[in-house]
Short mmCIF file of C-alpha atoms and ligand atoms in Angstrom, two decimals:
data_model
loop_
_atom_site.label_atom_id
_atom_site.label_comp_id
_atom_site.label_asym_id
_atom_site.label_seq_id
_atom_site.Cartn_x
_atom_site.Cartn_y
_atom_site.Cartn_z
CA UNK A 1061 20.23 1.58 -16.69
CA UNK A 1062 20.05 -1.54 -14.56
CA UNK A 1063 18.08 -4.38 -16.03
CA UNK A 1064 15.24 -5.82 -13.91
CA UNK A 1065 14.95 -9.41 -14.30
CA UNK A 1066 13.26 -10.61 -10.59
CA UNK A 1067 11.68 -8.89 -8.75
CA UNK A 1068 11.20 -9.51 -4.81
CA UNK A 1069 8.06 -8.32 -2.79
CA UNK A 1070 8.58 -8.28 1.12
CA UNK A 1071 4.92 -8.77 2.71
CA UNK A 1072 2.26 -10.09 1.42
CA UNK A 1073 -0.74 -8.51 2.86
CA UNK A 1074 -3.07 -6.05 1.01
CA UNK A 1075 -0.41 -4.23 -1.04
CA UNK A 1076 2.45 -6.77 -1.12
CA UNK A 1077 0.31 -9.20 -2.56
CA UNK A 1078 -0.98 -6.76 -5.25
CA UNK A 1079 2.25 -5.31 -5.98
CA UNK A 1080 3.40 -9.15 -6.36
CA UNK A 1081 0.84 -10.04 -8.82
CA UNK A 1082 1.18 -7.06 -11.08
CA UNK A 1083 4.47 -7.48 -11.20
CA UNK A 1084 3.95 -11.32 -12.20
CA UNK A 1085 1.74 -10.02 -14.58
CA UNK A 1086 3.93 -7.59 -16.50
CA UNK A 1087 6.07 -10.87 -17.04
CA UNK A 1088 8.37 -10.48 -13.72
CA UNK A 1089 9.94 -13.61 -12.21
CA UNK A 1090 8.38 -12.55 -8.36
CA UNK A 1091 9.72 -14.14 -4.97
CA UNK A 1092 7.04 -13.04 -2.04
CA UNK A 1093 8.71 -13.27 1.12
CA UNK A 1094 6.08 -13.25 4.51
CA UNK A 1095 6.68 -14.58 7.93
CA UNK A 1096 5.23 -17.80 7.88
CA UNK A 1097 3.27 -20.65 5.58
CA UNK A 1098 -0.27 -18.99 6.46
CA UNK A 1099 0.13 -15.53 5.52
CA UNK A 1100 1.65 -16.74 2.40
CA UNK A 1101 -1.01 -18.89 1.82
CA UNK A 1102 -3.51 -16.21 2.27
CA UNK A 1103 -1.51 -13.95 -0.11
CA UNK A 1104 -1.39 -16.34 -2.53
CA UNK A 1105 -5.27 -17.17 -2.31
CA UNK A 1106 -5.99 -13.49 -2.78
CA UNK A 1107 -4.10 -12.90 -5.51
CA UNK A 1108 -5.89 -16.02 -7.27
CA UNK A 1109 -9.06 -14.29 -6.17
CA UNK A 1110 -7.95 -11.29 -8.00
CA UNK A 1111 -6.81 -12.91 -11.56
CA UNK A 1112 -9.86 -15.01 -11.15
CA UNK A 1113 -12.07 -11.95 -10.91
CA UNK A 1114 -10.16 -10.00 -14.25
CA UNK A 1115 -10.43 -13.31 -16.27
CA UNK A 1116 -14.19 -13.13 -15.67
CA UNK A 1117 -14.53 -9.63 -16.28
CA UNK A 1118 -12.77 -10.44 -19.53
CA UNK A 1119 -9.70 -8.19 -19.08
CA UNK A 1120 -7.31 -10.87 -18.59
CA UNK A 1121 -7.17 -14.41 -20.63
CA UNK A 1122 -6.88 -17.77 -18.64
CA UNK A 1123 -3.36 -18.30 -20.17
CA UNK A 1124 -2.06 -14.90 -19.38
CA UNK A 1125 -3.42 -16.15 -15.84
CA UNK A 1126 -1.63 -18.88 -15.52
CA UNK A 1127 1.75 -17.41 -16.77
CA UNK A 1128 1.61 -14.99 -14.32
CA UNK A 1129 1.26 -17.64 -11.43
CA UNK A 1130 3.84 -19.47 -12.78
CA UNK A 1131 5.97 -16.71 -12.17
CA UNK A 1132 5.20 -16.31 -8.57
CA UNK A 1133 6.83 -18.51 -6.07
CA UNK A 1134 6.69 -17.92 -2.21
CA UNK A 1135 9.64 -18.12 0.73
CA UNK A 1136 9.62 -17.49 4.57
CA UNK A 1137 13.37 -17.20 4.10
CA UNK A 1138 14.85 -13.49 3.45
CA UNK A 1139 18.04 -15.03 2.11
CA UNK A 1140 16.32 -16.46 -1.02
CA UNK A 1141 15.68 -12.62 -2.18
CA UNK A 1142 19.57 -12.44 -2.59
CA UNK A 1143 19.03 -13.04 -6.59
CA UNK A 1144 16.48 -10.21 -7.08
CA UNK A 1145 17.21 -7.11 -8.65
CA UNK A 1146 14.58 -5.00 -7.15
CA UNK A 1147 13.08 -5.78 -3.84
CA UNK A 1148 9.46 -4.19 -2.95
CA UNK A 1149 8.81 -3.80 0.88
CA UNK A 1150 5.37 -3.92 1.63
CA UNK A 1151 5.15 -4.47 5.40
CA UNK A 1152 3.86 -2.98 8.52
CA UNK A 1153 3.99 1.04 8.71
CA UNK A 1154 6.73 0.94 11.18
CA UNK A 1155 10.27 2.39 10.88
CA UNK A 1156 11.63 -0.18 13.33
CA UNK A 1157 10.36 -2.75 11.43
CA UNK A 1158 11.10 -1.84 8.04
CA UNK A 1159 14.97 -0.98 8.16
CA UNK A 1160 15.51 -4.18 10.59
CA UNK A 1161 14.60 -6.31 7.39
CA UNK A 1162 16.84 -3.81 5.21
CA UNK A 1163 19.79 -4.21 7.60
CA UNK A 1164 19.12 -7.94 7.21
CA UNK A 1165 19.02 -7.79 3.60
CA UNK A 1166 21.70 -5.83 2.62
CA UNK A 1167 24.60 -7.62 3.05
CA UNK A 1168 22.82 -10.43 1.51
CA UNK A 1169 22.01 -8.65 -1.99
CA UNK A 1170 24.81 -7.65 -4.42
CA UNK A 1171 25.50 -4.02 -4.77
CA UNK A 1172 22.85 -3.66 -7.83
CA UNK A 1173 19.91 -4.49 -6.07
CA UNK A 1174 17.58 -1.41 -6.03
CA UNK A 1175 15.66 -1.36 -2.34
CA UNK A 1176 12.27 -0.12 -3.10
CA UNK A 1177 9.63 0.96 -0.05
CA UNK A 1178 5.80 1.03 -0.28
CA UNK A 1179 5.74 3.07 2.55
CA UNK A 1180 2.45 5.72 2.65
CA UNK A 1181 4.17 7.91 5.63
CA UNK A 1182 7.73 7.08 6.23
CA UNK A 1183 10.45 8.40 5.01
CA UNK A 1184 12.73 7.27 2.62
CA UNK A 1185 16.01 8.62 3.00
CA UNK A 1186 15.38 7.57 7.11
CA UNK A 1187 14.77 4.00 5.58
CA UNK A 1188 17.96 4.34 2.85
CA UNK A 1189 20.27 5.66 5.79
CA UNK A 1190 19.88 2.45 7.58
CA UNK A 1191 21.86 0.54 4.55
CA UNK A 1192 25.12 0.93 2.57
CA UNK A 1193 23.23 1.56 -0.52
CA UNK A 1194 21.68 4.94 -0.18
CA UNK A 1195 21.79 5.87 -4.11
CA UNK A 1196 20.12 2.45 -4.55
CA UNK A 1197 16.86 3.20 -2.81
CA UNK A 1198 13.64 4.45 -3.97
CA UNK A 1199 9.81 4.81 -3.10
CA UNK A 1200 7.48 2.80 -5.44
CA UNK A 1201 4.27 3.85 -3.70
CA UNK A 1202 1.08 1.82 -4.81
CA UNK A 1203 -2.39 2.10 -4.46
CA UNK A 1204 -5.54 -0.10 -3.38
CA UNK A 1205 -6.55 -2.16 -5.07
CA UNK A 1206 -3.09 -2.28 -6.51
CA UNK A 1207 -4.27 -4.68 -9.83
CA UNK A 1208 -6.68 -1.57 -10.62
CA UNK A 1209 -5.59 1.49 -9.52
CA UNK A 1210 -3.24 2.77 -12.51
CA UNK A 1211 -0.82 5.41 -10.12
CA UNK A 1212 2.28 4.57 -8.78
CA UNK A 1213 4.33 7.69 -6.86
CA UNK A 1214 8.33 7.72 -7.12
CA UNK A 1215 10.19 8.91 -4.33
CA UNK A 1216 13.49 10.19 -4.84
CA UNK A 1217 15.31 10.48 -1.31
CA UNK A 1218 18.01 13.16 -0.91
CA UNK A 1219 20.56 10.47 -1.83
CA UNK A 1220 18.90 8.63 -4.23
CA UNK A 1221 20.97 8.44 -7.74
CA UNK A 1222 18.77 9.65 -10.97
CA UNK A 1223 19.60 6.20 -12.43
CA UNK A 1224 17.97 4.47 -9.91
CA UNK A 1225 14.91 7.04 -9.95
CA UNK A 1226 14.50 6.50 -13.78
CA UNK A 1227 14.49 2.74 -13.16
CA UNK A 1228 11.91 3.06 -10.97
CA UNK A 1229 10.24 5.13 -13.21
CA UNK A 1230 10.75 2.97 -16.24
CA UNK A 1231 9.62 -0.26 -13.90
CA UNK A 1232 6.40 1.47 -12.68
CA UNK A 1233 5.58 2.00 -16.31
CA UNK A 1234 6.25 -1.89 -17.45
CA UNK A 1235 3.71 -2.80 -14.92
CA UNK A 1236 1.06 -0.67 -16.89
CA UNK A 1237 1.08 2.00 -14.23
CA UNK A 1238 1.63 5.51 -14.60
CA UNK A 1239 4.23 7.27 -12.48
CA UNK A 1240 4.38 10.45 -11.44
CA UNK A 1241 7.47 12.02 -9.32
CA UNK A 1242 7.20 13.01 -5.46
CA UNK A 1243 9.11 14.13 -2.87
CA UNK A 1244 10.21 12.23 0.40
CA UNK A 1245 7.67 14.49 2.22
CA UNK A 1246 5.75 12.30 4.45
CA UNK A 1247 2.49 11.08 2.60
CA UNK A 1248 4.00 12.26 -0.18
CA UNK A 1249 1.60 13.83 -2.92
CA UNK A 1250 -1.45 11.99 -2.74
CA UNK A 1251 -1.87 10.92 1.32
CA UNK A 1252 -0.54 14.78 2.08
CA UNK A 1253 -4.30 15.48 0.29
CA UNK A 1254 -6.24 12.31 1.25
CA UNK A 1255 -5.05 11.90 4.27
CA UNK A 1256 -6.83 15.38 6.30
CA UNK A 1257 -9.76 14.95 4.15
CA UNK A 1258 -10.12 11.16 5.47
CA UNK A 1259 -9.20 12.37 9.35
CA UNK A 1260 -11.76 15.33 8.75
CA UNK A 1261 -14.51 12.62 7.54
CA UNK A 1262 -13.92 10.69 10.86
CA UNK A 1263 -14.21 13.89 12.64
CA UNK A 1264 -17.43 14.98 10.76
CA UNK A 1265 -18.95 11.47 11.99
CA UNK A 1266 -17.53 12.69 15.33
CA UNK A 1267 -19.38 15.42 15.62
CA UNK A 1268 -22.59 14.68 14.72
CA UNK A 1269 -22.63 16.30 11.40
CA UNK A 1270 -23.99 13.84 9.44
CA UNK A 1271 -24.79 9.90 9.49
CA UNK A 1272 -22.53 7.43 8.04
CA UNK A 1273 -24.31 6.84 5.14
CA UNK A 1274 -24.89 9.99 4.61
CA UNK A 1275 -21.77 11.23 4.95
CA UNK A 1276 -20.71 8.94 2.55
CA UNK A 1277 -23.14 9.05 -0.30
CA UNK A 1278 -23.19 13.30 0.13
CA UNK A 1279 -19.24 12.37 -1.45
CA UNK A 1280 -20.09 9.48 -3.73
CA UNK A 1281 -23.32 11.83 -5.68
CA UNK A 1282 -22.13 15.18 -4.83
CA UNK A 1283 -18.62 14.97 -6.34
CA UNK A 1284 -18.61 11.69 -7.98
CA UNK A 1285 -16.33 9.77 -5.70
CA UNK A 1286 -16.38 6.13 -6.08
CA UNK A 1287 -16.43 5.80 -2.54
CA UNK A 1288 -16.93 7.66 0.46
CA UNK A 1289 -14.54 8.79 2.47
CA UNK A 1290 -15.85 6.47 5.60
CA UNK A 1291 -16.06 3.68 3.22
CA UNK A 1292 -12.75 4.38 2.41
CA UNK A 1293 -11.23 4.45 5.92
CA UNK A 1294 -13.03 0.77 5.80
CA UNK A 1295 -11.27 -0.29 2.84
CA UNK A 1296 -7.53 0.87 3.58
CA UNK A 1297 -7.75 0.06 7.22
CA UNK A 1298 -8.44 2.20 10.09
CA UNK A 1299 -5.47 1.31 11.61
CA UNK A 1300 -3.35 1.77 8.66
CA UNK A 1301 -4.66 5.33 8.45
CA UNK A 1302 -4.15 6.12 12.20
CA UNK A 1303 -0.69 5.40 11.57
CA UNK A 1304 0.19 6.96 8.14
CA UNK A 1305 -1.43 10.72 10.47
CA UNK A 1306 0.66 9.69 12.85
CA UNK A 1307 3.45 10.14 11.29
CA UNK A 1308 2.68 13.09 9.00
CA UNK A 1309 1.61 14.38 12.31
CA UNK A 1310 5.01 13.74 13.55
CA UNK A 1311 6.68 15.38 10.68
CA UNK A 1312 4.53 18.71 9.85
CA UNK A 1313 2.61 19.13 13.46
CA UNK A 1314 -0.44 20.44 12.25
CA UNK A 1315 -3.68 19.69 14.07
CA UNK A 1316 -5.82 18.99 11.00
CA UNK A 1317 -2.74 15.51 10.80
CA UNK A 1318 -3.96 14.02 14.75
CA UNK A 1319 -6.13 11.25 14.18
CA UNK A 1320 -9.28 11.84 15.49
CA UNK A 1321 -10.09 10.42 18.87
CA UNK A 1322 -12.86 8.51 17.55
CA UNK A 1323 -10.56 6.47 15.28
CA UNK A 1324 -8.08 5.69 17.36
CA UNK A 1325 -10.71 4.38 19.93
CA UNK A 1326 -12.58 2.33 16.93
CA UNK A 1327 -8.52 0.91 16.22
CA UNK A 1328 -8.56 -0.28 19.90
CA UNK A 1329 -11.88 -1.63 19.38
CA UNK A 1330 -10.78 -4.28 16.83
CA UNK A 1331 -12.53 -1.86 14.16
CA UNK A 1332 -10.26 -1.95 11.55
CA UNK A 1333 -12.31 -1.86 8.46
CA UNK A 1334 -13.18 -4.44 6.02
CA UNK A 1335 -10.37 -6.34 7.05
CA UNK A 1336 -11.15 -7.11 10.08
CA UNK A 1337 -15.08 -7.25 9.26
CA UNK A 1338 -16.25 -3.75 11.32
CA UNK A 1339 -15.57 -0.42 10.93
CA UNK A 1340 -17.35 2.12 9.94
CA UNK A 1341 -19.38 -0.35 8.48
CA UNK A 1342 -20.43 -4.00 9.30
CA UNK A 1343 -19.29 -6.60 6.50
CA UNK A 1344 -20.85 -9.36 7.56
CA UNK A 1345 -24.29 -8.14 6.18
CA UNK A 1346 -24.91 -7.19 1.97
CA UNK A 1347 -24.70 -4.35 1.57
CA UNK A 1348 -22.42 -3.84 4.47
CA UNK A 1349 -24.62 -1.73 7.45
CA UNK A 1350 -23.36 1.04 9.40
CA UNK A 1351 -21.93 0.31 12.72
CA UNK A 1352 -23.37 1.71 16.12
CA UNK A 1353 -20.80 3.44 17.32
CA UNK A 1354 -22.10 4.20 20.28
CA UNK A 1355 -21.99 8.23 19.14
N1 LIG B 2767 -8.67 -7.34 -8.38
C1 LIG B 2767 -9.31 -7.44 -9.55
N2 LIG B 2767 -10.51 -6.87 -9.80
C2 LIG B 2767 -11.10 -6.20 -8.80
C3 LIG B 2767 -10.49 -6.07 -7.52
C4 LIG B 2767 -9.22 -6.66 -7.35
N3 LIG B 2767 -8.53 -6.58 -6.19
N4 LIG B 2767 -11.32 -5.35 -6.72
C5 LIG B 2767 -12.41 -5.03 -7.47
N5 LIG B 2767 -12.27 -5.54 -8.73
C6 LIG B 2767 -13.17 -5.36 -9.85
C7 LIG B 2767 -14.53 -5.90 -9.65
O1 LIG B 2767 -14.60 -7.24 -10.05
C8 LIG B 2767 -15.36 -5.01 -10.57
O2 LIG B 2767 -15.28 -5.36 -11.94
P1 LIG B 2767 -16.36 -4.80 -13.03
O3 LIG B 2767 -16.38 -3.31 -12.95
O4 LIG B 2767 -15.83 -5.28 -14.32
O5 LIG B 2767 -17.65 -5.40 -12.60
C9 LIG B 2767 -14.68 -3.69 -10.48
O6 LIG B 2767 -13.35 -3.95 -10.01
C10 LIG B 2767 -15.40 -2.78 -9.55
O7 LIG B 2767 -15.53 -3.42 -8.28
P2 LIG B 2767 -16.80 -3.37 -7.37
O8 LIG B 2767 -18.04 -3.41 -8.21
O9 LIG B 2767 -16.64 -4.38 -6.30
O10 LIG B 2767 -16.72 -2.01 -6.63
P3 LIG B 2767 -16.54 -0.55 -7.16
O11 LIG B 2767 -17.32 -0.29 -8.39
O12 LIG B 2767 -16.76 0.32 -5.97
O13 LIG B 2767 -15.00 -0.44 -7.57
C11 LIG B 2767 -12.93 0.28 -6.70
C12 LIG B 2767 -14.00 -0.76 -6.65
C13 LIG B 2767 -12.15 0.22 -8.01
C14 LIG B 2767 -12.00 -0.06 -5.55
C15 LIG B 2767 -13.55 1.72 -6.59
O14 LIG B 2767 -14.50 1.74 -5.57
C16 LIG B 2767 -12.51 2.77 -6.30
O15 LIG B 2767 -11.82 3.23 -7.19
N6 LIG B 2767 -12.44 3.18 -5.02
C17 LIG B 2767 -11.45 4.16 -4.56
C18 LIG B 2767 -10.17 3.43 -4.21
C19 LIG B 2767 -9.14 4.37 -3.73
O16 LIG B 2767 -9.33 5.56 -3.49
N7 LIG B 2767 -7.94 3.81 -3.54
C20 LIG B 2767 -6.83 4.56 -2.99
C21 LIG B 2767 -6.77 4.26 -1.53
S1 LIG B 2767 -5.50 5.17 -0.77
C22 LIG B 2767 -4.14 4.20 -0.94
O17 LIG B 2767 -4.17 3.10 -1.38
C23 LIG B 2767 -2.86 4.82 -0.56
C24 LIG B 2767 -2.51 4.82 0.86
O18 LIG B 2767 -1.32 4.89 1.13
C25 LIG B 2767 -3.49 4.90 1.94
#
């Protein structure tokens, strides 16, 4: 089985950066690779924020800290991923955009570098197809917040080789995350079941059915949820989400997958959750307030 010695993380927004700092933290060498010095820079700062918040919960020690951001270092240049033996793409849910870095990359990698995607939607064997390393290419699919959330989903494509599978499965598990196998279906296991519940909570807000609030605390105290579903939406991005339905639209054409009409008009809006400070919820206020949406 290949050895992974460095690993290489491709965007470092929400999930690259979190995939980057648990790797650094299972004792990885990690190159983050981002478009320019400011979205590095914000990367970087969040994943301080992170370690910073674990060391004063207690569950991490200030020299474990420090190792693991000694182990990060940060590019703009693609070429400098050419040492790593797995690379992590973490970037914008787009197809286009995704397999024009892997084109780029390939030729620049030796023929032992694994491609991994995050990818929530896509599919793999569409992203593997684009390079001349189809049996090296996997899905290592995270979840937010990456440094807590203990699942990681493998995706074995059509062509991808077992080896590579089981390193992916043997890597997810030396980052103290627990794997579990799925298939290059879009959304995989878990977004094929969060996804239409999420879509139908935007659509219950739609309707009238219930308040924000409401709709999300009937999910937090009724079924013990940590969050409700609109709260949710918030937290992985409302545009992220119209996307991901988007494309499990595209691939299994059922209505219950069409974003709701209220999302995608709150995504025009500039209401893309907590990220952008509105969505269902206003973040500039504590606790965060629901948001007239004009319903
Ligand atoms: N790094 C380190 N620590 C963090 C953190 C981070 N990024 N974010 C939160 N924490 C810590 C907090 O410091 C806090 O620590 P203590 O419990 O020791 O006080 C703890 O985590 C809980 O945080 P909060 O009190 O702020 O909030 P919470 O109790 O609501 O917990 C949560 C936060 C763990 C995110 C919890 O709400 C939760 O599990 N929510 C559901 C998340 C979820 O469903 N994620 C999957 C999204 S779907 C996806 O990612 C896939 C996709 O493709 C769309």
């Amino acid at each position: 089985m290949p050895d992974i010695s460095r690993v290489g993380v491709l965007g470092c927004g929400q999930m690259g950066s979190g995939i980057a700092q648990v790797a650094a933290m299972a004792g990885f060498p990690t190159l983050v690779r981002d478009l320019d010095a400011g979205l590095l820079a914000r990367g970087e700062r969040s994943i301080q924020q992170s370690l910073e918040k674990l060391v004063d919960k207690g569950k991490l020690d200030a020299s474990t800290r420090d190792a693991a951001l000694e182990r990060l270092t940060y590019t703009v240049e693609l070429a400098d991923l050419a040492g790593c033996d797995l690379i992590i793409e973490a970037v914008t849910e787009s197809l286009e955009l995704k397999n024009e870095l892997w084109r780029a990359l390939d030729p620049l990698c030796g023929p032992g570098t694994i491609f991994a995607s995050n990818t929530s939607s896509l599919s793999i064997g569409d992203m593997a197809a684009a390079t001349r390393r189809p049996e090296q290419f996997v899905g290592l699919h995270f979840f937010n917040p990456v440094p807590l959330m203990p699942l990681v989903e493998v995706v074995r494509a059509v062509a991808t080789s077992r080896e590579t599978f089981e390193t992916a499965l043997v890597f997810a598990r030396r980052l103290g995350k627990e794997p579990i196998a799925a298939p290059d279906r879009s959304g995989f296991v878990v977004n094929r079941l969060l996804v239409p519940y999420l879509l139908d909570a935007a659509r219950a807000r739609e309707s009238g059915l219930a308040s924000t609030s409401d709709i999300d605390r009937g999910m937090q105290l009724g079924c013990g949820h940590p969050m409700g579903p609109l709260t949710l939406l918030d937290f992985v991005g409302l545009d992220t989400v119209v996307r991901i339905a988007e494309v499990m639209f595209e691939e299994f054409r059922e209505p219950r997958l069409a974003p709701p009409p209220l999302l995608r008009r709150m995504v025009v809006a500039g209401l893309h959750g907590r990220k952008s400070g509105r969505g269902f919820y206003d973040y500039a206020t504590n606790p965060p307030t629901p948001v007239d949406l004009g319903l």
